[in-house]
mmCIF file of C-alpha atoms in Angstrom:
data_model
loop_
_atom_site.group_PDB
_atom_site.id
_atom_site.type_symbol
_atom_site.label_atom_id
_atom_site.label_comp_id
_atom_site.label_asym_id
_atom_site.label_seq_id
_atom_site.Cartn_x
_atom_site.Cartn_y
_atom_site.Cartn_z
ATOM 1 C CA UNK A 1 11.393 -7.522 -13.519
ATOM 2 C CA UNK A 2 9.295 -8.915 -10.813
ATOM 3 C CA UNK A 3 10.404 -12.349 -10.963
ATOM 4 C CA UNK A 4 14.315 -11.129 -11.168
ATOM 5 C CA UNK A 5 13.758 -8.940 -8.088
ATOM 6 C CA UNK A 6 12.174 -11.792 -6.174
ATOM 7 C CA UNK A 7 15.023 -14.133 -7.117
ATOM 8 C CA UNK A 8 17.445 -11.525 -6.033
ATOM 9 C CA UNK A 9 15.944 -11.131 -2.749
ATOM 10 C CA UNK A 10 15.627 -14.728 -2.041
ATOM 11 C CA UNK A 11 19.411 -15.282 -2.639
ATOM 12 C CA UNK A 12 20.022 -12.276 -0.367
ATOM 13 C CA UNK A 13 17.786 -13.684 2.503
ATOM 14 C CA UNK A 14 19.312 -17.054 2.118
ATOM 15 C CA UNK A 15 22.813 -15.977 2.518
ATOM 16 C CA UNK A 16 21.800 -13.857 5.676
ATOM 17 C CA UNK A 17 20.242 -17.046 7.191
ATOM 18 C CA UNK A 18 23.094 -19.351 6.038
ATOM 19 C CA UNK A 19 25.740 -16.858 7.466
ATOM 20 C CA UNK A 20 23.861 -16.922 11.051
ATOM 21 C CA UNK A 21 23.971 -20.628 10.937
ATOM 22 C CA UNK A 22 27.775 -20.793 10.054
ATOM 23 C CA UNK A 23 28.528 -19.034 13.205
ATOM 24 C CA UNK A 24 27.724 -22.226 15.197
ATOM 25 C CA UNK A 25 29.307 -24.731 12.893
ATOM 26 C CA UNK A 26 32.774 -26.071 14.112
ATOM 27 C CA UNK A 27 35.637 -26.286 11.680
ATOM 28 C CA UNK A 28 35.537 -29.934 11.079
ATOM 29 C CA UNK A 29 31.800 -29.794 10.049
ATOM 30 C CA UNK A 30 32.724 -26.721 7.838
ATOM 31 C CA UNK A 31 35.108 -28.995 6.178
ATOM 32 C CA UNK A 32 32.374 -31.282 5.506
ATOM 33 C CA UNK A 33 30.301 -28.499 4.040
ATOM 34 C CA UNK A 34 33.027 -27.727 1.699
ATOM 35 C CA UNK A 35 33.263 -31.200 0.489
ATOM 36 C CA UNK A 36 29.414 -31.363 0.044
ATOM 37 C CA UNK A 37 29.390 -28.256 -1.963
ATOM 38 C CA UNK A 38 32.390 -29.433 -4.219
ATOM 39 C CA UNK A 39 30.415 -32.756 -4.856
ATOM 40 C CA UNK A 40 27.107 -30.883 -5.445
ATOM 41 C CA UNK A 41 28.815 -28.571 -8.014
ATOM 42 C CA UNK A 42 30.466 -31.418 -9.953
ATOM 43 C CA UNK A 43 27.154 -33.400 -10.077
ATOM 44 C CA UNK A 44 25.143 -30.282 -11.202
ATOM 45 C CA UNK A 45 27.941 -29.716 -13.807
ATOM 46 C CA UNK A 46 27.969 -33.227 -15.060
ATOM 47 C CA UNK A 47 24.103 -33.350 -15.303
ATOM 48 C CA UNK A 48 24.199 -30.050 -17.275
ATOM 49 C CA UNK A 49 26.654 -31.383 -19.930
ATOM 50 C CA UNK A 50 25.244 -34.943 -20.091
ATOM 51 C CA UNK A 51 21.370 -33.536 -20.422
ATOM 52 C CA UNK A 52 22.403 -31.129 -23.161
ATOM 53 C CA UNK A 53 25.467 -32.587 -25.007
ATOM 54 C CA UNK A 54 23.236 -34.900 -27.107
ATOM 55 C CA UNK A 55 20.950 -32.217 -28.282
ATOM 56 C CA UNK A 56 23.768 -30.015 -29.268
ATOM 57 C CA UNK A 57 23.615 -29.207 -32.992
ATOM 58 C CA UNK A 58 27.113 -27.527 -32.902
ATOM 59 C CA UNK A 59 29.047 -30.334 -31.083
ATOM 60 C CA UNK A 60 32.364 -28.521 -31.608
ATOM 61 C CA UNK A 61 31.110 -25.146 -30.505
ATOM 62 C CA UNK A 62 31.723 -25.685 -26.696
ATOM 63 C CA UNK A 63 35.357 -26.649 -27.311
ATOM 64 C CA UNK A 64 35.899 -23.624 -29.420
ATOM 65 C CA UNK A 65 34.195 -21.566 -26.776
ATOM 66 C CA UNK A 66 36.022 -22.983 -23.943
ATOM 67 C CA UNK A 67 39.620 -22.590 -25.629
ATOM 68 C CA UNK A 68 38.886 -18.880 -26.835
ATOM 69 C CA UNK A 69 36.862 -17.874 -23.609
ATOM 70 C CA UNK A 70 39.917 -19.276 -21.339
ATOM 71 C CA UNK A 71 42.636 -17.684 -23.399
ATOM 72 C CA UNK A 72 40.806 -14.282 -23.109
ATOM 73 C CA UNK A 73 40.045 -14.903 -19.418
ATOM 74 C CA UNK A 74 43.781 -15.655 -18.806
ATOM 75 C CA UNK A 75 45.071 -12.600 -20.721
ATOM 76 C CA UNK A 76 42.912 -10.497 -18.612
ATOM 77 C CA UNK A 77 43.707 -12.342 -15.542
ATOM 78 C CA UNK A 78 39.973 -12.392 -14.290
ATOM 79 C CA UNK A 79 40.621 -15.071 -11.731
ATOM 80 C CA UNK A 80 43.626 -13.536 -10.222
ATOM 81 C CA UNK A 81 41.886 -9.978 -9.954
ATOM 82 C CA UNK A 82 38.735 -11.301 -8.424
ATOM 83 C CA UNK A 83 40.297 -13.750 -6.037
ATOM 84 C CA UNK A 84 42.857 -11.016 -4.960
ATOM 85 C CA UNK A 85 39.976 -8.319 -4.563
ATOM 86 C CA UNK A 86 37.585 -10.597 -2.506
ATOM 87 C CA UNK A 87 40.217 -12.634 -0.480
ATOM 88 C CA UNK A 88 42.181 -9.636 0.447
ATOM 89 C CA UNK A 89 38.959 -8.066 2.095
ATOM 90 C CA UNK A 90 37.692 -11.135 3.798
ATOM 91 C CA UNK A 91 40.784 -13.064 4.467
ATOM 92 C CA UNK A 92 39.047 -16.290 3.669
ATOM 93 C CA UNK A 93 38.198 -18.470 0.336
ATOM 94 C CA UNK A 94 34.963 -16.278 -0.169
ATOM 95 C CA UNK A 95 36.266 -15.780 -3.823
ATOM 96 C CA UNK A 96 35.760 -19.541 -4.492
ATOM 97 C CA UNK A 97 32.499 -19.497 -3.145
ATOM 98 C CA UNK A 98 31.122 -16.584 -4.854
ATOM 99 C CA UNK A 99 32.518 -17.837 -8.410
ATOM 100 C CA UNK A 100 30.631 -21.076 -7.601
ATOM 101 C CA UNK A 101 27.620 -19.387 -6.394
ATOM 102 C CA UNK A 102 27.343 -17.038 -9.437
ATOM 103 C CA UNK A 103 27.833 -20.050 -11.828
ATOM 104 C CA UNK A 104 25.103 -21.977 -9.998
ATOM 105 C CA UNK A 105 22.550 -19.156 -9.960
ATOM 106 C CA UNK A 106 23.053 -17.729 -13.355
ATOM 107 C CA UNK A 107 23.782 -20.772 -15.525
ATOM 108 C CA UNK A 108 20.759 -22.818 -16.079
ATOM 109 C CA UNK A 109 17.555 -23.016 -18.204
ATOM 110 C CA UNK A 110 15.491 -21.553 -15.361
ATOM 111 C CA UNK A 111 17.686 -18.534 -14.941
ATOM 112 C CA UNK A 112 18.139 -17.815 -18.566
ATOM 113 C CA UNK A 113 14.724 -18.641 -19.902
ATOM 114 C CA UNK A 114 12.827 -17.243 -16.752
ATOM 115 C CA UNK A 115 13.530 -13.591 -17.706
ATOM 116 C CA UNK A 116 12.544 -14.291 -21.390
ATOM 117 C CA UNK A 117 9.175 -15.725 -20.379
ATOM 118 C CA UNK A 118 8.632 -12.771 -17.898
ATOM 119 C CA UNK A 119 9.506 -10.154 -20.473
ATOM 120 C CA UNK A 120 7.201 -11.844 -23.327
ATOM 121 C CA UNK A 121 4.255 -13.421 -21.590
ATOM 122 C CA UNK A 122 4.588 -12.029 -17.974
ATOM 123 C CA UNK A 123 4.935 -15.604 -16.914
ATOM 124 C CA UNK A 124 7.021 -15.856 -13.788
ATOM 125 C CA UNK A 125 6.651 -19.557 -13.123
ATOM 126 C CA UNK A 126 10.498 -20.268 -14.084
ATOM 127 C CA UNK A 127 11.780 -17.339 -12.057
ATOM 128 C CA UNK A 128 9.745 -18.159 -8.887
ATOM 129 C CA UNK A 129 10.901 -21.830 -9.292
ATOM 130 C CA UNK A 130 14.368 -20.608 -9.663
ATOM 131 C CA UNK A 131 14.101 -18.325 -6.571
ATOM 132 C CA UNK A 132 13.005 -21.019 -4.360
ATOM 133 C CA UNK A 133 15.899 -23.344 -5.340
ATOM 134 C CA UNK A 134 18.417 -20.494 -5.188
ATOM 135 C CA UNK A 135 17.075 -19.711 -1.699
ATOM 136 C CA UNK A 136 18.157 -23.142 -0.521
ATOM 137 C CA UNK A 137 21.555 -23.037 -2.354
ATOM 138 C CA UNK A 138 22.435 -19.657 -0.899
ATOM 139 C CA UNK A 139 21.721 -20.900 2.542
ATOM 140 C CA UNK A 140 24.154 -23.860 2.206
ATOM 141 C CA UNK A 141 26.738 -21.896 0.425
ATOM 142 C CA UNK A 142 26.651 -19.208 3.009
ATOM 143 C CA UNK A 143 26.732 -21.453 5.940
ATOM 144 C CA UNK A 144 29.996 -22.752 4.255
ATOM 145 C CA UNK A 145 31.430 -19.296 3.024
ATOM 146 C CA UNK A 146 29.938 -16.799 5.116
ATOM 147 C CA UNK A 147 27.845 -13.653 4.501
ATOM 148 C CA UNK A 148 29.870 -12.360 1.852
ATOM 149 C CA UNK A 149 27.966 -14.839 -0.315
ATOM 150 C CA UNK A 150 25.284 -11.997 -0.396
ATOM 151 C CA UNK A 151 27.460 -10.474 -3.184
ATOM 152 C CA UNK A 152 26.219 -12.870 -5.662
ATOM 153 C CA UNK A 153 22.795 -11.459 -5.450
ATOM 154 C CA UNK A 154 23.471 -8.097 -7.573
ATOM 155 C CA UNK A 155 25.457 -10.117 -10.137
ATOM 156 C CA UNK A 156 22.285 -12.347 -10.690
ATOM 157 C CA UNK A 157 20.171 -9.159 -10.872
ATOM 158 C CA UNK A 158 22.393 -7.722 -13.405
ATOM 159 C CA UNK A 159 22.416 -11.068 -15.404
ATOM 160 C CA UNK A 160 18.777 -11.682 -15.535
ATOM 161 C CA UNK A 161 18.031 -8.064 -15.802
ATOM 162 C CA UNK A 162 20.032 -7.898 -19.003
ATOM 163 C CA UNK A 163 18.344 -10.940 -20.396
ATOM 164 C CA UNK A 164 14.880 -9.487 -19.594
ATOM 165 C CA UNK A 165 16.014 -6.109 -21.478
ATOM 166 C CA UNK A 166 17.064 -8.105 -24.590
ATOM 167 C CA UNK A 167 13.827 -10.351 -24.563
ATOM 168 C CA UNK A 168 11.703 -7.358 -24.030
ATOM 169 C CA UNK A 169 13.005 -4.449 -26.238
ATOM 170 C CA UNK A 170 15.218 -6.499 -28.717
ATOM 171 C CA UNK A 171 14.210 -10.123 -29.585
ATOM 172 C CA UNK A 172 12.807 -12.770 -27.466
ATOM 173 C CA UNK A 173 13.344 -15.392 -30.308
ATOM 174 C CA UNK A 174 17.307 -14.874 -30.030
ATOM 175 C CA UNK A 175 17.327 -17.046 -26.929
ATOM 176 C CA UNK A 176 16.379 -20.000 -28.628
ATOM 177 C CA UNK A 177 16.350 -23.525 -27.356
ATOM 178 C CA UNK A 178 19.354 -24.273 -29.524
ATOM 179 C CA UNK A 179 21.365 -21.312 -27.955
ATOM 180 C CA UNK A 180 20.200 -22.425 -24.585
ATOM 181 C CA UNK A 181 21.317 -25.809 -25.168
ATOM 182 C CA UNK A 182 24.874 -24.731 -26.078
ATOM 183 C CA UNK A 183 25.103 -22.251 -23.200
ATOM 184 C CA UNK A 184 24.090 -25.068 -20.853
ATOM 185 C CA UNK A 185 26.815 -27.313 -22.118
ATOM 186 C CA UNK A 186 29.425 -24.541 -21.486
ATOM 187 C CA UNK A 187 28.100 -23.557 -18.236
ATOM 188 C CA UNK A 188 27.952 -27.249 -17.155
ATOM 189 C CA UNK A 189 31.552 -27.694 -17.677
ATOM 190 C CA UNK A 190 32.389 -24.394 -15.887
ATOM 191 C CA UNK A 191 30.137 -25.543 -12.875
ATOM 192 C CA UNK A 192 32.098 -28.819 -13.019
ATOM 193 C CA UNK A 193 35.578 -26.995 -13.012
ATOM 194 C CA UNK A 194 34.334 -25.003 -10.003
ATOM 195 C CA UNK A 195 33.493 -28.151 -7.990
ATOM 196 C CA UNK A 196 36.941 -29.453 -8.866
ATOM 197 C CA UNK A 197 38.574 -26.589 -7.178
ATOM 198 C CA UNK A 198 36.331 -26.640 -4.027
ATOM 199 C CA UNK A 199 37.310 -30.362 -3.683
ATOM 200 C CA UNK A 200 41.073 -29.663 -4.122
ATOM 201 C CA UNK A 201 41.471 -31.715 -7.112
ATOM 202 C CA UNK A 202 42.467 -29.064 -9.539
ATOM 203 C CA UNK A 203 42.347 -25.344 -9.539
ATOM 204 C CA UNK A 204 41.109 -24.750 -12.826
ATOM 205 C CA UNK A 205 40.863 -20.988 -12.623
ATOM 206 C CA UNK A 206 37.153 -21.125 -13.569
ATOM 207 C CA UNK A 207 36.601 -17.351 -13.652
ATOM 208 C CA UNK A 208 39.262 -17.285 -16.425
ATOM 209 C CA UNK A 209 36.838 -19.429 -18.249
ATOM 210 C CA UNK A 210 33.854 -17.278 -17.996
ATOM 211 C CA UNK A 211 34.194 -15.675 -21.187
ATOM 212 C CA UNK A 212 33.499 -18.787 -22.769
ATOM 213 C CA UNK A 213 30.022 -18.301 -22.086
ATOM 214 C CA UNK A 214 29.874 -15.281 -24.447
ATOM 215 C CA UNK A 215 31.200 -17.138 -27.487
ATOM 216 C CA UNK A 216 28.068 -19.083 -28.176
ATOM 217 C CA UNK A 217 26.006 -15.898 -27.987
ATOM 218 C CA UNK A 218 28.537 -14.139 -30.457
ATOM 219 C CA UNK A 219 28.483 -17.141 -32.656
ATOM 220 C CA UNK A 220 24.757 -16.859 -32.965
ATOM 221 C CA UNK A 221 24.612 -13.147 -33.362
ATOM 222 C CA UNK A 222 26.918 -13.594 -36.326
ATOM 223 C CA UNK A 223 24.939 -16.377 -37.634
ATOM 224 C CA UNK A 224 21.868 -14.336 -37.616
ATOM 225 C CA UNK A 225 23.533 -11.363 -39.019
ATOM 226 C CA UNK A 226 24.988 -13.177 -42.054
ATOM 227 C CA UNK A 227 21.485 -15.329 -42.370
ATOM 228 C CA UNK A 228 23.469 -18.487 -41.981
#
């Protein structure tokens, strides 16, 4: 868990530093930062999809995942509940920033494979690399959305901690390259969707799509259970 703890701390520190910087940024410069964050999220999302789509062994799985996940998320109104809770307390668009930050921190090869490598081989290289990248990202996001971005840190801890637990005590082989590929495709689409929302192009209600990430995991669980 050492790597995950370090990653959580770097996000927290980055958010605190970025929030201090935000106080000295004029509104027009903050708007420029919003645009930059939107473009960055779109670029990261497109890269994730483009990199892994050609490697997918189940090219229809991401479509099914998005359809089922979005349906479930809409029924539960995850986006409405989250945005209402966060924005009501912060009186800002912090909810949008948190949803983007959580996706950028949690969905990626380093963030998923890192806890597996740490649990099995005590290799923290991926997690320390991810922590460095997240430190910079959290500073930029906090300079745009404020100190509330620190709330993304415990989410990352729970996410990576869960993966570490599964790899340590259940099965490290479950998080295969094939599963990581499918998760990266779906995650890339969600990050791109978040970027569209920041840019004001289309509010895709990305949090309603979040259950889509669990569909590939469920698919591989069932596949392994039935020996397919």
